[in-house]
mmCIF file of C-alpha atoms in Angstrom:
data_model
loop_
_atom_site.group_PDB
_atom_site.id
_atom_site.type_symbol
_atom_site.label_atom_id
_atom_site.label_comp_id
_atom_site.label_asym_id
_atom_site.label_seq_id
_atom_site.Cartn_x
_atom_site.Cartn_y
_atom_site.Cartn_z
ATOM 1 C CA GLY F 1 10.822 -47.627 -55.781
ATOM 2 C CA GLN F 2 8.734 -50.103 -53.769
ATOM 3 C CA ASN F 3 5.142 -50.794 -54.784
ATOM 4 C CA ILE F 4 2.434 -52.896 -52.450
ATOM 5 C CA ASP F 5 -1.113 -53.277 -54.101
ATOM 6 C CA GLN F 6 -3.716 -55.521 -51.808
ATOM 7 C CA PRO F 7 -7.424 -55.178 -52.521
ATOM 8 C CA THR F 8 -9.275 -52.304 -51.159
ATOM 9 C CA GLU F 9 -12.600 -54.150 -49.424
ATOM 10 C CA MET F 10 -13.552 -57.699 -49.307
ATOM 11 C CA THR F 11 -16.959 -59.335 -48.358
ATOM 12 C CA ALA F 12 -17.463 -62.866 -47.273
ATOM 13 C CA THR F 13 -19.476 -65.038 -45.369
ATOM 14 C CA GLU F 14 -19.323 -66.626 -41.803
ATOM 15 C CA GLY F 15 -18.150 -70.242 -42.180
ATOM 16 C CA ALA F 16 -16.445 -69.332 -45.518
ATOM 17 C CA ILE F 17 -13.096 -68.963 -47.290
ATOM 18 C CA VAL F 18 -11.544 -66.234 -48.301
ATOM 19 C CA GLN F 19 -8.449 -65.048 -50.125
ATOM 20 C CA ILE F 20 -6.292 -61.879 -49.395
ATOM 21 C CA ASN F 21 -3.977 -60.805 -52.741
ATOM 22 C CA CYS F 22 -0.591 -59.159 -52.037
ATOM 23 C CA THR F 23 1.541 -58.298 -55.023
ATOM 24 C CA TYR F 24 4.913 -56.189 -54.117
ATOM 25 C CA GLN F 25 7.640 -54.700 -55.996
ATOM 26 C CA THR F 26 10.524 -53.392 -54.025
ATOM 27 C CA SER F 27 14.514 -53.237 -53.953
ATOM 28 C CA GLY F 28 15.231 -55.771 -52.040
ATOM 29 C CA PHE F 29 13.547 -58.832 -49.999
ATOM 30 C CA ASN F 30 13.854 -60.062 -46.482
ATOM 31 C CA GLY F 31 10.320 -61.197 -45.494
ATOM 32 C CA LEU F 32 6.494 -60.915 -46.102
ATOM 33 C CA PHE F 33 4.233 -60.228 -43.433
ATOM 34 C CA TRP F 34 0.784 -60.131 -42.937
ATOM 35 C CA TYR F 35 -0.955 -58.496 -40.094
ATOM 36 C CA GLN F 36 -4.104 -57.917 -38.956
ATOM 37 C CA GLN F 37 -5.475 -54.695 -37.591
ATOM 38 C CA HIS F 38 -9.404 -54.551 -36.275
ATOM 39 C CA ALA F 39 -10.518 -50.766 -35.793
ATOM 40 C CA GLY F 40 -8.956 -48.514 -33.446
ATOM 41 C CA GLU F 41 -6.247 -50.638 -32.979
ATOM 42 C CA ALA F 42 -2.636 -52.116 -33.702
ATOM 43 C CA PRO F 43 -2.233 -54.380 -35.932
ATOM 44 C CA THR F 44 -1.630 -57.616 -34.548
ATOM 45 C CA PHE F 45 1.291 -60.288 -36.823
ATOM 46 C CA LEU F 46 -0.456 -63.095 -38.231
ATOM 47 C CA SER F 47 2.857 -64.890 -40.352
ATOM 48 C CA TYR F 48 5.873 -64.526 -42.002
ATOM 49 C CA ASN F 49 6.984 -65.632 -45.203
ATOM 50 C CA VAL F 50 10.394 -65.920 -46.608
ATOM 51 C CA LEU F 51 10.444 -68.552 -48.654
ATOM 52 C CA ASP F 52 8.464 -69.744 -51.496
ATOM 53 C CA GLY F 53 5.235 -71.740 -50.171
ATOM 54 C CA LEU F 54 2.676 -72.119 -48.278
ATOM 55 C CA GLU F 55 2.734 -71.562 -44.002
ATOM 56 C CA GLU F 56 -0.301 -72.898 -42.291
ATOM 57 C CA LYS F 57 -1.461 -71.620 -38.801
ATOM 58 C CA GLY F 58 -4.682 -72.628 -37.459
ATOM 59 C CA ARG F 59 -7.363 -71.061 -39.330
ATOM 60 C CA PHE F 60 -4.446 -68.917 -41.422
ATOM 61 C CA SER F 61 -2.334 -69.514 -44.051
ATOM 62 C CA SER F 62 -0.321 -67.889 -46.150
ATOM 63 C CA PHE F 63 1.415 -68.216 -49.619
ATOM 64 C CA LEU F 64 4.906 -66.933 -50.940
ATOM 65 C CA SER F 65 5.996 -66.697 -54.334
ATOM 66 C CA ARG F 66 9.412 -64.673 -54.871
ATOM 67 C CA SER F 67 9.918 -64.808 -58.141
ATOM 68 C CA LYS F 68 6.290 -63.831 -58.852
ATOM 69 C CA GLY F 69 6.206 -60.896 -56.176
ATOM 70 C CA TYR F 70 3.144 -62.658 -54.604
ATOM 71 C CA SER F 71 1.366 -63.400 -51.979
ATOM 72 C CA TYR F 72 -1.992 -64.518 -50.429
ATOM 73 C CA LEU F 73 -3.581 -64.822 -46.826
ATOM 74 C CA LEU F 74 -5.852 -67.611 -46.616
ATOM 75 C CA LEU F 75 -8.837 -68.049 -43.734
ATOM 76 C CA LYS F 76 -10.489 -70.582 -43.499
ATOM 77 C CA GLU F 77 -13.774 -71.192 -41.341
ATOM 78 C CA LEU F 78 -15.016 -66.837 -40.850
ATOM 79 C CA GLN F 79 -16.154 -65.893 -37.768
ATOM 80 C CA MET F 80 -17.296 -62.748 -37.940
ATOM 81 C CA LYS F 81 -14.558 -61.654 -35.492
ATOM 82 C CA ASP F 82 -12.315 -61.812 -38.367
ATOM 83 C CA SER F 83 -13.904 -58.461 -40.092
ATOM 84 C CA ALA F 84 -10.624 -56.118 -39.411
ATOM 85 C CA SER F 85 -8.262 -54.974 -42.074
ATOM 86 C CA TYR F 86 -5.424 -57.391 -43.156
ATOM 87 C CA LEU F 87 -2.112 -55.770 -43.841
ATOM 88 C CA CYS F 88 1.121 -56.739 -46.439
ATOM 89 C CA ALA F 89 4.166 -55.698 -45.269
ATOM 90 C CA VAL F 90 7.738 -56.548 -46.603
ATOM 91 C CA ARG F 91 11.058 -55.862 -45.264
ATOM 92 C CA ASP F 92 13.561 -54.889 -47.936
ATOM 93 C CA PRO F 93 16.513 -54.664 -46.713
ATOM 94 C CA SER F 94 17.713 -51.857 -48.901
ATOM 95 C CA SER F 95 16.141 -49.611 -46.906
ATOM 96 C CA GLY F 96 17.735 -50.741 -43.916
ATOM 97 C CA TYR F 97 17.458 -53.590 -40.937
ATOM 98 C CA SER F 98 14.265 -54.265 -40.303
ATOM 99 C CA THR F 99 12.129 -51.610 -41.029
ATOM 100 C CA LEU F 100 8.830 -52.680 -42.914
ATOM 101 C CA THR F 101 6.766 -51.256 -45.798
ATOM 102 C CA PHE F 102 3.428 -51.695 -45.521
ATOM 103 C CA GLY F 103 0.237 -51.860 -48.264
ATOM 104 C CA LYS F 104 -3.046 -49.745 -47.581
ATOM 105 C CA GLY F 105 -4.626 -52.763 -46.429
ATOM 106 C CA THR F 106 -7.602 -55.136 -47.273
ATOM 107 C CA MET F 107 -11.129 -54.155 -45.351
ATOM 108 C CA LEU F 108 -12.709 -57.736 -44.886
ATOM 109 C CA LEU F 109 -16.711 -57.853 -44.143
ATOM 110 C CA VAL F 110 -17.528 -61.311 -43.061
ATOM 111 C CA SER F 111 -20.964 -61.112 -42.721
ATOM 112 C CA PRO F 112 -23.849 -63.675 -41.174
ATOM 113 C CA ASP N 1 5.362 -60.103 -20.156
ATOM 114 C CA ALA N 2 3.736 -56.827 -20.981
ATOM 115 C CA GLY N 3 3.714 -56.151 -24.280
ATOM 116 C CA VAL N 4 4.614 -53.051 -26.215
ATOM 117 C CA THR N 5 2.864 -49.880 -24.460
ATOM 118 C CA GLN N 6 2.380 -46.821 -25.124
ATOM 119 C CA SER N 7 1.328 -43.684 -23.944
ATOM 120 C CA PRO N 8 -0.889 -41.530 -24.307
ATOM 121 C CA THR N 9 -4.273 -43.280 -25.694
ATOM 122 C CA HIS N 10 -5.507 -40.277 -27.361
ATOM 123 C CA LEU N 11 -4.391 -36.551 -27.556
ATOM 124 C CA ILE N 12 -6.246 -33.680 -28.806
ATOM 125 C CA LYS N 13 -3.492 -30.725 -30.161
ATOM 126 C CA THR N 14 -3.278 -27.383 -32.139
ATOM 127 C CA ARG N 15 -1.663 -25.782 -34.831
ATOM 128 C CA GLY N 16 1.876 -24.859 -34.085
ATOM 129 C CA GLN N 17 2.205 -27.054 -30.954
ATOM 130 C CA GLN N 18 4.719 -29.347 -29.927
ATOM 131 C CA VAL N 19 3.932 -32.949 -28.774
ATOM 132 C CA THR N 20 5.330 -36.296 -27.304
ATOM 133 C CA LEU N 21 4.933 -39.821 -27.245
ATOM 134 C CA ARG N 22 6.003 -42.191 -25.527
ATOM 135 C CA CYS N 23 6.308 -45.980 -25.734
ATOM 136 C CA SER N 24 7.765 -49.326 -24.105
ATOM 137 C CA PRO N 25 8.900 -52.601 -25.542
ATOM 138 C CA LYS N 26 7.767 -56.122 -25.049
ATOM 139 C CA SER N 27 10.199 -57.422 -22.562
ATOM 140 C CA GLY N 28 13.582 -58.473 -24.369
ATOM 141 C CA HIS N 29 13.492 -56.291 -27.262
ATOM 142 C CA ASP N 30 16.086 -53.767 -27.828
ATOM 143 C CA THR N 31 14.647 -51.978 -31.111
ATOM 144 C CA VAL N 32 11.905 -49.336 -31.653
ATOM 145 C CA SER N 33 10.753 -48.505 -34.642
ATOM 146 C CA TRP N 34 7.679 -45.738 -35.020
ATOM 147 C CA TYR N 35 5.355 -46.063 -37.557
ATOM 148 C CA GLN N 36 2.612 -42.758 -38.351
ATOM 149 C CA GLN N 37 -0.938 -43.950 -39.803
ATOM 150 C CA ALA N 38 -3.385 -41.988 -41.973
ATOM 151 C CA LEU N 39 -6.653 -42.249 -42.066
ATOM 152 C CA GLY N 40 -7.733 -45.218 -44.515
ATOM 153 C CA GLN N 41 -4.025 -46.310 -45.149
ATOM 154 C CA GLY N 42 -0.997 -49.059 -43.899
ATOM 155 C CA PRO N 43 1.159 -47.526 -41.454
ATOM 156 C CA GLN N 44 4.384 -45.409 -43.242
ATOM 157 C CA PHE N 45 7.838 -45.791 -41.116
ATOM 158 C CA ILE N 46 9.111 -42.608 -39.616
ATOM 159 C CA PHE N 47 11.921 -43.873 -37.956
ATOM 160 C CA GLN N 48 13.422 -47.131 -36.128
ATOM 161 C CA TYR N 49 16.078 -46.716 -32.464
ATOM 162 C CA TYR N 50 18.682 -48.922 -31.640
ATOM 163 C CA GLU N 51 21.250 -48.378 -28.210
ATOM 164 C CA GLU N 52 19.759 -44.980 -27.809
ATOM 165 C CA GLU N 53 20.391 -43.516 -31.666
ATOM 166 C CA GLU N 54 18.324 -43.484 -34.522
ATOM 167 C CA ARG N 55 19.490 -45.808 -36.432
ATOM 168 C CA GLN N 56 17.086 -45.667 -39.983
ATOM 169 C CA ARG N 57 14.936 -42.799 -40.953
ATOM 170 C CA GLY N 58 11.815 -42.534 -43.680
ATOM 171 C CA ASN N 59 10.719 -39.935 -45.343
ATOM 172 C CA PHE N 60 10.047 -37.655 -42.862
ATOM 173 C CA PRO N 61 10.879 -33.603 -42.288
ATOM 174 C CA ASP N 62 13.344 -32.888 -39.461
ATOM 175 C CA ARG N 63 9.917 -31.810 -37.133
ATOM 176 C CA PHE N 64 10.218 -35.593 -36.825
ATOM 177 C CA SER N 65 12.679 -36.715 -33.881
ATOM 178 C CA GLY N 66 12.807 -39.310 -30.994
ATOM 179 C CA HIS N 67 14.726 -40.674 -28.504
ATOM 180 C CA GLN N 68 15.298 -44.125 -27.133
ATOM 181 C CA PHE N 69 16.776 -44.259 -23.139
ATOM 182 C CA PRO N 70 18.680 -46.902 -21.443
ATOM 183 C CA ASN N 71 16.088 -49.138 -20.680
ATOM 184 C CA TYR N 72 14.776 -49.269 -24.410
ATOM 185 C CA SER N 73 11.789 -46.897 -24.175
ATOM 186 C CA SER N 74 11.303 -44.177 -26.731
ATOM 187 C CA GLU N 75 9.979 -40.743 -27.158
ATOM 188 C CA LEU N 76 8.647 -39.305 -30.275
ATOM 189 C CA ASN N 77 8.549 -35.558 -30.659
ATOM 190 C CA VAL N 78 6.995 -33.545 -33.452
ATOM 191 C CA ASN N 79 7.348 -29.666 -33.220
ATOM 192 C CA ALA N 80 5.254 -27.585 -34.505
ATOM 193 C CA LEU N 81 2.373 -29.762 -35.692
ATOM 194 C CA LEU N 82 0.188 -29.398 -38.882
ATOM 195 C CA LEU N 83 -2.975 -30.382 -39.720
ATOM 196 C CA GLY N 84 -1.520 -33.759 -41.493
ATOM 197 C CA ASP N 85 -0.303 -34.385 -38.744
ATOM 198 C CA SER N 86 -3.311 -35.888 -37.726
ATOM 199 C CA ALA N 87 -2.867 -40.066 -37.351
ATOM 200 C CA LEU N 88 -2.793 -42.949 -35.428
ATOM 201 C CA TYR N 89 0.562 -43.234 -34.056
ATOM 202 C CA LEU N 90 2.218 -46.867 -33.492
ATOM 203 C CA CYS N 91 5.365 -48.174 -31.815
ATOM 204 C CA ALA N 92 6.503 -51.332 -32.360
ATOM 205 C CA SER N 93 9.581 -53.089 -30.870
ATOM 206 C CA SER N 94 11.516 -56.651 -32.114
ATOM 207 C CA GLY N 95 15.083 -57.903 -31.516
ATOM 208 C CA SER N 96 18.166 -56.399 -32.514
ATOM 209 C CA ASP N 97 18.633 -58.880 -35.366
ATOM 210 C CA ARG N 98 17.239 -58.382 -38.724
ATOM 211 C CA GLN N 99 15.455 -61.218 -39.254
ATOM 212 C CA GLU N 100 12.986 -60.603 -35.991
ATOM 213 C CA THR N 101 9.434 -59.966 -36.183
ATOM 214 C CA GLN N 102 7.813 -56.129 -35.168
ATOM 215 C CA TYR N 103 4.953 -56.166 -32.177
ATOM 216 C CA PHE N 104 3.106 -52.986 -31.952
ATOM 217 C CA GLY N 105 1.252 -51.240 -28.985
ATOM 218 C CA PRO N 106 -1.884 -49.646 -29.237
ATOM 219 C CA GLY N 107 -1.062 -46.979 -30.763
ATOM 220 C CA THR N 108 -1.321 -42.975 -29.852
ATOM 221 C CA ARG N 109 -4.219 -41.279 -31.570
ATOM 222 C CA LEU N 110 -3.463 -38.244 -32.654
ATOM 223 C CA LEU N 111 -5.484 -34.648 -33.253
ATOM 224 C CA VAL N 112 -4.476 -31.370 -34.548
ATOM 225 C CA LEU N 113 -7.163 -28.946 -34.942
#
């Protein structure tokens, strides 16, 4: 089976740093993705990890540990516009091709 | 460079009706995947089209069907609509390589009354 867990909600203050965790249990693994989704809008691609370690992209970083089935998304210098849902998704080749299995998303609220 | 486009943006239907949603992939992409996202949930995979054929299917009933055209655009059809089909329907496009990242369109919000 496939199971992807992430916290339902998180709150943080503008200018702070927040870490959103994701744990997964899948039959196979061929990459982990983070997407940002503002209310009523489409998910937008943030990051991709397939090997262990940290990937940095501006204010956003994503970490992967395949042995632990664990990833996190780190957001630095938080801005009000970062208030959104953050989706963790795993590409599992046992599900075929490039299909993604998503977690339920973590709603991040950034306050002034 | 146009991204993924979907139409219509919103749709209201009644139970038992049929609906067709449309998607045009990002330029250079030839693979289209459809997802259903219920309120407060992550997207769930419906099916994927490549070379005008359904290449992979998720756990959705046969009421959900699709099509891909020679220009790579795609349609999602849902028959005999149920109240539970109310959701945001997302189209994602990618290249044919298994390593390709999927990029999402703005979605169609379907409300079934």
